[in-house]
Coordinates of C-alpha atoms in Angstrom, one line a residue:
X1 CA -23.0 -10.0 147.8
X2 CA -23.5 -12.7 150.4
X3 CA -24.6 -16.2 149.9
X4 CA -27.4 -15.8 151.8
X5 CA -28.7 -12.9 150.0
X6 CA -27.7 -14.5 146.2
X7 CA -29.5 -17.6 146.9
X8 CA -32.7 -18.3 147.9
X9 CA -33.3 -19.8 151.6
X10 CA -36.0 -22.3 150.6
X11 CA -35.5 -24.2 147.4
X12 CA -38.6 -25.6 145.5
X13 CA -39.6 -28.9 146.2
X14 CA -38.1 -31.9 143.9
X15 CA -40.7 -33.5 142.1
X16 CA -41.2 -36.7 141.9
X17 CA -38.8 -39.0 139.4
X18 CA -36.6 -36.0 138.8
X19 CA -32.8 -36.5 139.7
X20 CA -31.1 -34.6 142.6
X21 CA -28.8 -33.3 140.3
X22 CA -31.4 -32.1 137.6
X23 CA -33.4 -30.3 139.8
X24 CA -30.4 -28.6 141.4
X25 CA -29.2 -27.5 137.9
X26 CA -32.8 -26.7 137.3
X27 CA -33.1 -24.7 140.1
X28 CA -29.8 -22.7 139.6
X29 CA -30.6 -22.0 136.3
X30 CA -34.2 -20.2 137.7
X31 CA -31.9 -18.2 139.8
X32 CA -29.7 -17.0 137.2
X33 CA -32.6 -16.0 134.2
X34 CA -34.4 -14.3 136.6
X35 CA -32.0 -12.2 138.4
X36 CA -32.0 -13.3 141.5
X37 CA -28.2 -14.5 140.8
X38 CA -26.6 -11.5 139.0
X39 CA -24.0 -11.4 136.1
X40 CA -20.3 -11.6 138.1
X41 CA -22.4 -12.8 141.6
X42 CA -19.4 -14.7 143.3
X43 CA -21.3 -18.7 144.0
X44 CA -20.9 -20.8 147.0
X45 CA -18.5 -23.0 147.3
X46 CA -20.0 -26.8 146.4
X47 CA -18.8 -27.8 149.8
X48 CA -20.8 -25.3 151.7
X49 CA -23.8 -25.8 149.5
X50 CA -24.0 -29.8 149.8
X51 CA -24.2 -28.5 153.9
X52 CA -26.3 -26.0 153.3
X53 CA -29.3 -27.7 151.5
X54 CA -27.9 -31.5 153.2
X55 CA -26.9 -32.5 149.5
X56 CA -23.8 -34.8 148.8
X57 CA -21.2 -32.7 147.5
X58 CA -21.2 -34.9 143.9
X59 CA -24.6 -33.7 143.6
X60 CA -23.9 -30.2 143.5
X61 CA -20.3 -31.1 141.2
X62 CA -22.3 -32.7 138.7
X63 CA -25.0 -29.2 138.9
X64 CA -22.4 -27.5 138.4
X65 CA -20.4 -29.1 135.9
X66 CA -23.6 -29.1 133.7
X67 CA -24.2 -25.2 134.3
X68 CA -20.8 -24.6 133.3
X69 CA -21.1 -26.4 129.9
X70 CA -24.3 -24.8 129.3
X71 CA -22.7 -21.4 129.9
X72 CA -24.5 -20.2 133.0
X73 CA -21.5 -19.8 134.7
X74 CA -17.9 -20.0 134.7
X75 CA -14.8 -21.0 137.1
X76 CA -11.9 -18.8 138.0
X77 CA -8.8 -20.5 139.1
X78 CA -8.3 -19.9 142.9
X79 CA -11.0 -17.4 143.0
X80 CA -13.9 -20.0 143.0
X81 CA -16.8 -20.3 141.1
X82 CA -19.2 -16.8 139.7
X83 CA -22.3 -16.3 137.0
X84 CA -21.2 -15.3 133.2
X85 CA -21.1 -11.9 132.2
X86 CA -23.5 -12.9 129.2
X87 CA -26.1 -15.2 129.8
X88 CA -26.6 -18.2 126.5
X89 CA -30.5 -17.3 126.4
X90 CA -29.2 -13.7 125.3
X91 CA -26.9 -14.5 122.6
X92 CA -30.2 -15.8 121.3
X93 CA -32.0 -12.5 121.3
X94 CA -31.7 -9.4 119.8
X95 CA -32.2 -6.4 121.7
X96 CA -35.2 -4.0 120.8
X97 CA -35.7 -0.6 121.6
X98 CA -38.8 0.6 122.7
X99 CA -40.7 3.2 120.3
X100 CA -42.1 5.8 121.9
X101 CA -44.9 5.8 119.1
X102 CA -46.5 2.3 117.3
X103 CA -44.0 1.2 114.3
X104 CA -45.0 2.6 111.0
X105 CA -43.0 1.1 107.9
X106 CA -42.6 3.6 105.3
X107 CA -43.8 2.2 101.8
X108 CA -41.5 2.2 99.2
X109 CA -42.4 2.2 95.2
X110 CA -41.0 -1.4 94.9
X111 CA -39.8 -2.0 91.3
X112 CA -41.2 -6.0 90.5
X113 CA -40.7 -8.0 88.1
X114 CA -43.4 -9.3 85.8
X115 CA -44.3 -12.1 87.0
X116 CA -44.9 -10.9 90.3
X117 CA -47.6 -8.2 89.1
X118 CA -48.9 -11.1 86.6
X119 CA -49.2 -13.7 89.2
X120 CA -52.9 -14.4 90.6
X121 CA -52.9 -17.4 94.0
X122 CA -54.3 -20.7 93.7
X123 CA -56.7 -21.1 96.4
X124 CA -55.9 -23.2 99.8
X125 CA -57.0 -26.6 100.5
X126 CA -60.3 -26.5 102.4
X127 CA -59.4 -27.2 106.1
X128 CA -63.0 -28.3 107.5
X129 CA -64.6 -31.6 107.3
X130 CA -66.3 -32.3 104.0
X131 CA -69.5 -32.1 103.5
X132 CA -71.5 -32.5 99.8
X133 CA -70.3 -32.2 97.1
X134 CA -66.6 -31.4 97.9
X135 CA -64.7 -31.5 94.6
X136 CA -60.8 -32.6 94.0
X137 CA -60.5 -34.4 97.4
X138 CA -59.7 -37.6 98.2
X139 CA -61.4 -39.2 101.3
X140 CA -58.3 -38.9 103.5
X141 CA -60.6 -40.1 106.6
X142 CA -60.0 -43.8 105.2
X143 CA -56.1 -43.1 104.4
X144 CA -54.0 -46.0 106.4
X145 CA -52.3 -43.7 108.5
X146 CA -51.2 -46.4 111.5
X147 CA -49.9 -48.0 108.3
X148 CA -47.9 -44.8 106.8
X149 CA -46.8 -44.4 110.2
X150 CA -45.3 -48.1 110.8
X151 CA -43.3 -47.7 107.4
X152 CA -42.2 -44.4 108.1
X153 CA -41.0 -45.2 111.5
X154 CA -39.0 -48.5 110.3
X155 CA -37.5 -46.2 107.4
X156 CA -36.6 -43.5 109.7
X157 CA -34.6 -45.6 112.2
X158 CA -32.7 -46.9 109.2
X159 CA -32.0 -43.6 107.6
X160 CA -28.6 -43.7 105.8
X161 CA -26.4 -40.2 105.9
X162 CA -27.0 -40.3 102.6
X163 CA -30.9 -39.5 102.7
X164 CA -30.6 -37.2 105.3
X165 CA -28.1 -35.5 103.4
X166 CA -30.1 -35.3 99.6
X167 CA -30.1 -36.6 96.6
X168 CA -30.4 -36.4 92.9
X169 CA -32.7 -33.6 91.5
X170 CA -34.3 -35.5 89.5
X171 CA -35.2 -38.0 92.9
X172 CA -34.5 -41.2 94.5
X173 CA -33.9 -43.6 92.6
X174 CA -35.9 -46.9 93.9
X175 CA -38.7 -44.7 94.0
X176 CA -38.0 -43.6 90.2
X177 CA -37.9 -47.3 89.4
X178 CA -41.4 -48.3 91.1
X179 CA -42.9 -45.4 89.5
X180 CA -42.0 -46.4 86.3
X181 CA -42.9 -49.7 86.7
X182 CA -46.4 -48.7 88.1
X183 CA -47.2 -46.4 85.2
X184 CA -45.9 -48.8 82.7
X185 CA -48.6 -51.3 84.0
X186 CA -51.2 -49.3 85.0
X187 CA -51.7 -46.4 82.4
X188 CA -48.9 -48.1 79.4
X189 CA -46.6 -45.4 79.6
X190 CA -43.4 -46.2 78.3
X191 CA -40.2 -45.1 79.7
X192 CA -37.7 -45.6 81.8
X193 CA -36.8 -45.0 85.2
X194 CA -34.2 -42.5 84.7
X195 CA -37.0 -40.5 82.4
X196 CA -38.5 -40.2 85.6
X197 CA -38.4 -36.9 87.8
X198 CA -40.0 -36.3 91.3
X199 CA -41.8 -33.2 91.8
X200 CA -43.8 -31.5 94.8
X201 CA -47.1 -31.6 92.2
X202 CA -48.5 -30.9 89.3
X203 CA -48.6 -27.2 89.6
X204 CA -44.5 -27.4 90.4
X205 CA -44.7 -29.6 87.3
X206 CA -46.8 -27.3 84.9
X207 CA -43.9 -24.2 86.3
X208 CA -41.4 -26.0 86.0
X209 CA -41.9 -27.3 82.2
X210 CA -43.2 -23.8 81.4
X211 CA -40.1 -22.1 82.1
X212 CA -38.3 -24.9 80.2
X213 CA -40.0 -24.3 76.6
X214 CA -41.8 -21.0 76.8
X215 CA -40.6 -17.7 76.5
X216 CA -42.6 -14.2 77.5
X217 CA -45.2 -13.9 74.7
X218 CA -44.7 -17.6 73.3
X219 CA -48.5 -19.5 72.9
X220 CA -49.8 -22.3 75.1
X221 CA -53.3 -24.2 74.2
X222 CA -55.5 -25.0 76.8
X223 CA -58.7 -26.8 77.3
X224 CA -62.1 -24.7 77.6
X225 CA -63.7 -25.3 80.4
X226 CA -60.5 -26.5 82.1
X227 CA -58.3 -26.3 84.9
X228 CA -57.3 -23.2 86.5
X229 CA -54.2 -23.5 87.6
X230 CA -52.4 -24.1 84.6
X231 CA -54.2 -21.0 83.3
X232 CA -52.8 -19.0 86.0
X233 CA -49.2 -21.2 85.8
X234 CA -48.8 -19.7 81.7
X235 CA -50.4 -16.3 82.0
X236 CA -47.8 -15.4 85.0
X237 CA -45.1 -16.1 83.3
X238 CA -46.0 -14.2 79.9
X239 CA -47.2 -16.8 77.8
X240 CA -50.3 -16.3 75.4
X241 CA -53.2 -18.6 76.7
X242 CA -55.6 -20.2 73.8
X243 CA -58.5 -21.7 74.8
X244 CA -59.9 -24.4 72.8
X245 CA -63.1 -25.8 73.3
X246 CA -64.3 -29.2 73.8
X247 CA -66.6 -31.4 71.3
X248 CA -67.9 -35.0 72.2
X249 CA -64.3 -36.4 71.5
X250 CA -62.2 -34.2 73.4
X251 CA -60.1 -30.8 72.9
X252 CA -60.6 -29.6 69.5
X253 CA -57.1 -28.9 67.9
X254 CA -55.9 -26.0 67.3
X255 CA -56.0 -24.5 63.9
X256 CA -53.4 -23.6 60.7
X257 CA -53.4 -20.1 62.6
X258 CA -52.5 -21.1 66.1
X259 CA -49.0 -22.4 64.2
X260 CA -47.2 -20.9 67.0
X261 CA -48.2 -22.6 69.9
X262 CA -45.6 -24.7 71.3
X263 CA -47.0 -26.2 74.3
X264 CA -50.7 -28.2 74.9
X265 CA -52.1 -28.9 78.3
X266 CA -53.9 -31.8 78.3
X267 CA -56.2 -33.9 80.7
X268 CA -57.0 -36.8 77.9
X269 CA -57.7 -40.0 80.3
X270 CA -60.4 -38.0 82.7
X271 CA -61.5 -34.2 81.3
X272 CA -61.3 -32.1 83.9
X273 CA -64.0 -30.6 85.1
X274 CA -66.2 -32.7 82.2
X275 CA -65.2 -35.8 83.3
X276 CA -65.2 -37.1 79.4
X277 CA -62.2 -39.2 77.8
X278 CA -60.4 -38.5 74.7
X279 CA -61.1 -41.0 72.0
X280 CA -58.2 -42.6 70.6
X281 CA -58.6 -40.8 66.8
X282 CA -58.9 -37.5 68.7
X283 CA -56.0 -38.6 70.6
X284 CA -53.6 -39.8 67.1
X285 CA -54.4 -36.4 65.7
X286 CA -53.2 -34.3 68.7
X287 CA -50.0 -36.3 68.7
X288 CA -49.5 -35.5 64.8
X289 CA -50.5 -32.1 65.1
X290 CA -47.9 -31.6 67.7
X291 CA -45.0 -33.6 65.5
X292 CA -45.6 -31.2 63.2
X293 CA -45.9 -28.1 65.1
X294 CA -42.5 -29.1 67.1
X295 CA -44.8 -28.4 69.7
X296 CA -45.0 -30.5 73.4
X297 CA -48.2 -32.0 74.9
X298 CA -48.2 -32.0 78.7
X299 CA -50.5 -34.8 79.8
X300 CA -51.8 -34.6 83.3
X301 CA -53.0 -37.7 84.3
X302 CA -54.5 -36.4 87.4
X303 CA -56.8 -39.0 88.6
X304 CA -57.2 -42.4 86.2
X305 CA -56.4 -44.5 88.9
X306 CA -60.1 -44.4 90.0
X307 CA -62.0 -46.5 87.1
X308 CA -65.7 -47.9 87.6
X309 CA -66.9 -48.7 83.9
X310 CA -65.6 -48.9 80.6
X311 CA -62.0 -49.6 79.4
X312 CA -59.6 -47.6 79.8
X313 CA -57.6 -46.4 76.9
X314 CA -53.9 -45.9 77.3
X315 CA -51.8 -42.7 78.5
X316 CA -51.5 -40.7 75.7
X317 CA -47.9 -40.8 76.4
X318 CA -48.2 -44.3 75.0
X319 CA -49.3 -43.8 71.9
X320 CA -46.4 -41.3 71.0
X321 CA -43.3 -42.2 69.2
X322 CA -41.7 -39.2 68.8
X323 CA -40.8 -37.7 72.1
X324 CA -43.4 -35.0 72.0
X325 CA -45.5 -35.8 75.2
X326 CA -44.4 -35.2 79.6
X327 CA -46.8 -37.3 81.1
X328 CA -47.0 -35.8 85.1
X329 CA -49.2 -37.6 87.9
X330 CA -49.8 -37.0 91.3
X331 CA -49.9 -38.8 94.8
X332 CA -52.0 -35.8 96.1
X333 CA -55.3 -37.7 95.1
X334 CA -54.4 -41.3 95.8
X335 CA -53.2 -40.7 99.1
X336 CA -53.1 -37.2 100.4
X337 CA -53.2 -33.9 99.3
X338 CA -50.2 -32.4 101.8
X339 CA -47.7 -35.3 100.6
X340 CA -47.2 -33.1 97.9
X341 CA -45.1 -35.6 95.9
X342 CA -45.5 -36.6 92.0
X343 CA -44.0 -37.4 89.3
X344 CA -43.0 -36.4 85.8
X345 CA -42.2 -38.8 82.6
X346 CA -40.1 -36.7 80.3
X347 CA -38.8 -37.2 76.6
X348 CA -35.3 -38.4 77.0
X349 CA -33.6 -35.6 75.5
X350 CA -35.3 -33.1 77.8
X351 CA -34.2 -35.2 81.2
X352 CA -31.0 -33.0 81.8
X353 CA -32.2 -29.6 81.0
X354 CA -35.3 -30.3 83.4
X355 CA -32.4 -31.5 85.9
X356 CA -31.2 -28.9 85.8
X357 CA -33.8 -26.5 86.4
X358 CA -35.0 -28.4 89.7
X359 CA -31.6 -28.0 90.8
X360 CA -31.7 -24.3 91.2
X361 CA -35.1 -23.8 92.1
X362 CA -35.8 -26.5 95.0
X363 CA -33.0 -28.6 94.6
X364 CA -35.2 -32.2 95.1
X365 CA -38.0 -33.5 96.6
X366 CA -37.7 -34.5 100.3
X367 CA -35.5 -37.1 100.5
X368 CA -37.3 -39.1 103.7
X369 CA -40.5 -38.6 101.9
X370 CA -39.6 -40.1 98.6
X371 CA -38.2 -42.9 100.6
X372 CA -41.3 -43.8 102.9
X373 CA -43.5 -44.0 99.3
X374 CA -40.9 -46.0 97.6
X375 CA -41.3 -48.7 100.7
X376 CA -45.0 -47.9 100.7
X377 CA -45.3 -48.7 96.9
X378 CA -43.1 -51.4 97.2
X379 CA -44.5 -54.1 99.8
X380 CA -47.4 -53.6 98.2
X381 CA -49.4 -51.4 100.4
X382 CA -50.2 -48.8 97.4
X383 CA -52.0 -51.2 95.0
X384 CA -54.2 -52.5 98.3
X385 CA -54.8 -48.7 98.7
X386 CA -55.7 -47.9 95.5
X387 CA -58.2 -51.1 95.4
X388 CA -60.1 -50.5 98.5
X389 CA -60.5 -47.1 97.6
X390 CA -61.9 -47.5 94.2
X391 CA -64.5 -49.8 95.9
X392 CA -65.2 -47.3 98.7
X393 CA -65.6 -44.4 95.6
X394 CA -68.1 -46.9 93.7
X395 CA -70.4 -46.9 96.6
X396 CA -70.2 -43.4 97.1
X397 CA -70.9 -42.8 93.4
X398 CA -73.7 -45.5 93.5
X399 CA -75.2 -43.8 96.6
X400 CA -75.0 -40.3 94.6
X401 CA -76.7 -41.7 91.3
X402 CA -79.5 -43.2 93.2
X403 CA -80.4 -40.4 95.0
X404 CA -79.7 -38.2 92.1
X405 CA -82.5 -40.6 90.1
X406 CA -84.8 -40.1 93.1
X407 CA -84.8 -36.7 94.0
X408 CA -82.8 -34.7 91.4
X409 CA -84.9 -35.8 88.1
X410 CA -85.8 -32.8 86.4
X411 CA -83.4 -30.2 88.0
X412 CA -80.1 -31.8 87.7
X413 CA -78.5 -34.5 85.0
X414 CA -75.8 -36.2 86.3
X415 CA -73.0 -37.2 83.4
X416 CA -71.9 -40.7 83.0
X417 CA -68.9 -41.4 85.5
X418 CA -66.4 -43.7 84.5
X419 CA -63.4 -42.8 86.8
X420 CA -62.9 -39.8 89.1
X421 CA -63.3 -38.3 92.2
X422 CA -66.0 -36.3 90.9
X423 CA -68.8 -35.5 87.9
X424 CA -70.5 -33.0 86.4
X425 CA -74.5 -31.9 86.7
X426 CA -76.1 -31.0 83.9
X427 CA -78.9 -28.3 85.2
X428 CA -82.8 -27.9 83.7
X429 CA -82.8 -24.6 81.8
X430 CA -83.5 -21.2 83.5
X431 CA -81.1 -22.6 86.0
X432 CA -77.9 -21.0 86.0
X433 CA -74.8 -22.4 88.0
X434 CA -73.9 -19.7 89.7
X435 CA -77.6 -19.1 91.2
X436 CA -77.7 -23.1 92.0
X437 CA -74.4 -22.8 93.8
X438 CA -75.7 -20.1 96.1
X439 CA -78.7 -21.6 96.8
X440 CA -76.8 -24.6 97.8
X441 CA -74.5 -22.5 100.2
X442 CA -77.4 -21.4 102.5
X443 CA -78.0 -25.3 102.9
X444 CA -74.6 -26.0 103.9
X445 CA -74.0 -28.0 100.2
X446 CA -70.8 -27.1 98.0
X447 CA -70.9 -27.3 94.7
X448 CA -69.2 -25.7 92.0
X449 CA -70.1 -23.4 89.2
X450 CA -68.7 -25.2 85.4
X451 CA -68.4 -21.2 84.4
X452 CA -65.7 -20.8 86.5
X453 CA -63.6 -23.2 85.0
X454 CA -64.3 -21.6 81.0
X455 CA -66.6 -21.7 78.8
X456 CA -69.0 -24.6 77.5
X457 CA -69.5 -24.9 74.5
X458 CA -73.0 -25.3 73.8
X459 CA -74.0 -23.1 76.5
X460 CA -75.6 -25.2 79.1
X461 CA -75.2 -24.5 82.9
X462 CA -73.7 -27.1 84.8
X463 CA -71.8 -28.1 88.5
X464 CA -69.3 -30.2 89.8
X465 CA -70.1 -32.4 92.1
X466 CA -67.3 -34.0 94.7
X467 CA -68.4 -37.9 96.0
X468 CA -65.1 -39.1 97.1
X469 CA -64.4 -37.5 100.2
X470 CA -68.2 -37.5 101.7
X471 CA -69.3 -40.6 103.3
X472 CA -72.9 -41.9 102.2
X473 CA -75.0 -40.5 105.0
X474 CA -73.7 -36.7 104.2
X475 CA -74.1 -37.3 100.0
X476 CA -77.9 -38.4 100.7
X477 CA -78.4 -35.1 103.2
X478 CA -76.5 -33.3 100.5
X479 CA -78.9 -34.8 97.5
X480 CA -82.0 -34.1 99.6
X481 CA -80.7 -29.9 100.1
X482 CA -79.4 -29.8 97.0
X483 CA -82.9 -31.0 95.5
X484 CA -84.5 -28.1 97.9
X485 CA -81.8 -25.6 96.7
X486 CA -82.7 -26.3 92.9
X487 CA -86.2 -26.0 93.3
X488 CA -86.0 -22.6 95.2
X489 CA -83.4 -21.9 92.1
X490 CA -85.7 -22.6 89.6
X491 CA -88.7 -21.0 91.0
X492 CA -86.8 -17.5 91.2
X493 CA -85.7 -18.1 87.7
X494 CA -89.3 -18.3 86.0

């Protein structure tokens, strides 16, 4: 094949900024993928091609040079210069064969294990902007992230081989150390750093400690209503789920017959979805209870940083002096929810064993990650965080109550809020929570049945109701709906 029927006779223009050399590589390389210089196609010589298209003959050298390395083409000693046989781009691709009919995958009786025909899905995060009353979500509208941003940048142009390699499964360890000191000051935990293990979140946390003390058929207490997940966490892998209800001091223990329960989940500092604290007695007798059960408490301490009224009481982990409580917490609701970092503190004696485990299910928690918090937490940007959000939350929550108190009176009673992201409406009788929600829907309001979470125990109807993430002007258009909704509720339930 001639030159001058391989190559084209015009070339594209050069744009503007773009190197002689690049563009005649560029163009070359157009050439080659789209056939109009075939596989073994014999090229000019760089000579006659500087002439040709009045290039310097370095220009085409350099071209060619950088089509060689990427594997376009290839020389032959004192034969000259031809395209490869096989081009890079199709090493990269495997070659399909066209059906003659659409692909039909034959389904086969798959044989699965247990867990898999156990497990139910958590739901996704809700992707839209929030509206009223959005429960479990931060406002991540007023996260710093020009702020995240700056420290992540400065740590990534200092990253060691050693973070981008890994790290310890248990996590890195300045970021152990500020966590430890942050809980120890904030909520009076008491450990130490190396009791400390990073985790993608509490679900990770509630799977991870499951498969660590419960067998298939073993007992785990729970509170009624209560959160879902770690319901779904212990019922996929086996375990017996007891739901224990709730009085006015917290989860009612279990009794003499629930002897062989060996794990308690927990939500002491904040109820979840009640909102209600544990009182300290109630608190003393679930720790003896569970030294002498031999039983563990899992603590989730989900959201205590948020605190409006009241004193809070320590972290049940405090309190206990014999190793039987893993107090976990998350970044998901101080900063945001796709961080997916948090943190465990483990009895001593159960720090290697849960080591171990992480290491052969995901190894460790992104390394670059753990880093940018540690510097985050560290020059102080996390406390200032954590401040300015707990004043943007109080207004929210003030904004809420006085609407609630001006339109809501007699339809909904809103529970006393002392820290949280959200609370709980009490509903007027003949109102129930799943009728209120779907009123709500049709006025563009979320709000969130307390049946789905369990049972209550006296039987009323309530709904959770989200204030963090909704700015004032959408909670007083959600108030003023949600009063609407009620009333059509409570006319169709007469």
């Amino acid at each position: 094949m001639s030159r001058r029927q391989a190559l084209s006779r015009s070339l594209p223009p050069r744009e503007e900024g773009i190197s002689a050399h690049r563009w005649l590589c560029g163009v070359l390389r157009a050439e080659i993928l789209e056939g109009r210089l075939r596989p073994k196609t014999r090229l000019p010589a760089t000579r006659t091609l500087a002439r040709e298209y009045r290039l310097s003959r370095g220009t085409v050298v350099t071209a060619f040079d950088q089509l060689r390395a990427e594997g376009y083409i290839r020389g032959v000693h004192g034969s000259g210069t031809y395209v490869n046989d096989v081009l890079p781009d199709e090493l990269l691709q495997v070659a399909r064969a066209r059906p003659a009919q659409p692909f039909k995958q034959t389904v086969t009786r798959r044989r699965l294990a247990d867990v898999a025909r156990r497990v139910v899905p958590l739901p996704d995060f809700e992707q839209t902007a929030p509206r009223a009353f959005r429960a479990n979500q931060p406002a991540v509208d007023l996260f710093p992230t020009t702020l995240w941003a700056q420290v992540a940048s400065r740590r990534l142009r200092r990253a060691s081989m050693r973070t981008l390699i890994g790290g310890d499964a248990l996590g890195y360890s300045p970021l152990k150390e500020a966590i430890a000191d942050y809980v120890t000051t904030s909520r009076g935990v008491r450990c130490e750093a190396n009791q400390v293990a990073i985790i993608s979140g509490v679900q990770e946390a509630l799977d991870l400690t499951a498969r660590l003390v419960l067998n298939a058929g073993d007992a785990v207490c729970i509170e009624e209503p209560g959160y879902i997940g770690a319901a779904l966490v212990f019922a996929a892998l086996g375990a017996k789920v007891v739901r224990l209800p709730l009085d006015a001091q917290g989860m009612v223990l279990p009794r003499t017959n629930h002897r062989s329960i060996k794990l308690a989940y927990v939500t002491p500092a904040h109820q979840f979805p009640t909102g209600t604290a544990m009182s300290l007695t109630r608190r003393l007798e679930l720790l003896e209870w569970a030294s002498r059960a031999h039983a563990l408490i899992f603590e989730d301490d989900y959201d205590s940083e948020f605190r409006y009224s009241g004193a809070p009481l320590p972290a049940l982990q405090g309190l206990d002096r014999r190793g039987s409580v893993i107090f976990a917490g998350s970044f998901s609701k101080v900063l945001f929810p796709s961080l997916r970092l948090g943190y465990l503190v483990l009895p001593a004696d159960l720090v290697d064993r849960f080591a171990a485990l992480k290491s052969i299910t995901s190894r460790h928690a992104p390394m670059l990650d753990q880093a940018i918090l540690c510097d985050f937490m560290t020059e102080g940007h996390f406390g200032r965080h954590i401040r300015r959000m707990r004043e943007a939350y109080a207004e929210r929550l003030g904004v809420l109550l006085a609407c609630a108190r001006e339109r809501l009176t007699g339809l909904l009673e809103i529970s006393d809020v002392e820290a949280g992201l959200q609370t709980v409406g009490w509903l007027a009788r003949g109102i129930s929570g799943t009728s209120a929600a779907r009123a709500a829907a049709t006025r563009s309001v979320e709000i969130t049945p307390l049946s789905r979470y369990g049972r209550v125990r006296d039987g009323r109807e309530g709904v959770h109701l989200g204030f963090a993430a909704v700015d004032p002007a959408e909670i007083r258009r959600g108030v003023s709906e949600l009063a609407a909704a009620l009333e059509s509720a409570n006319r169709r339930g007469r």
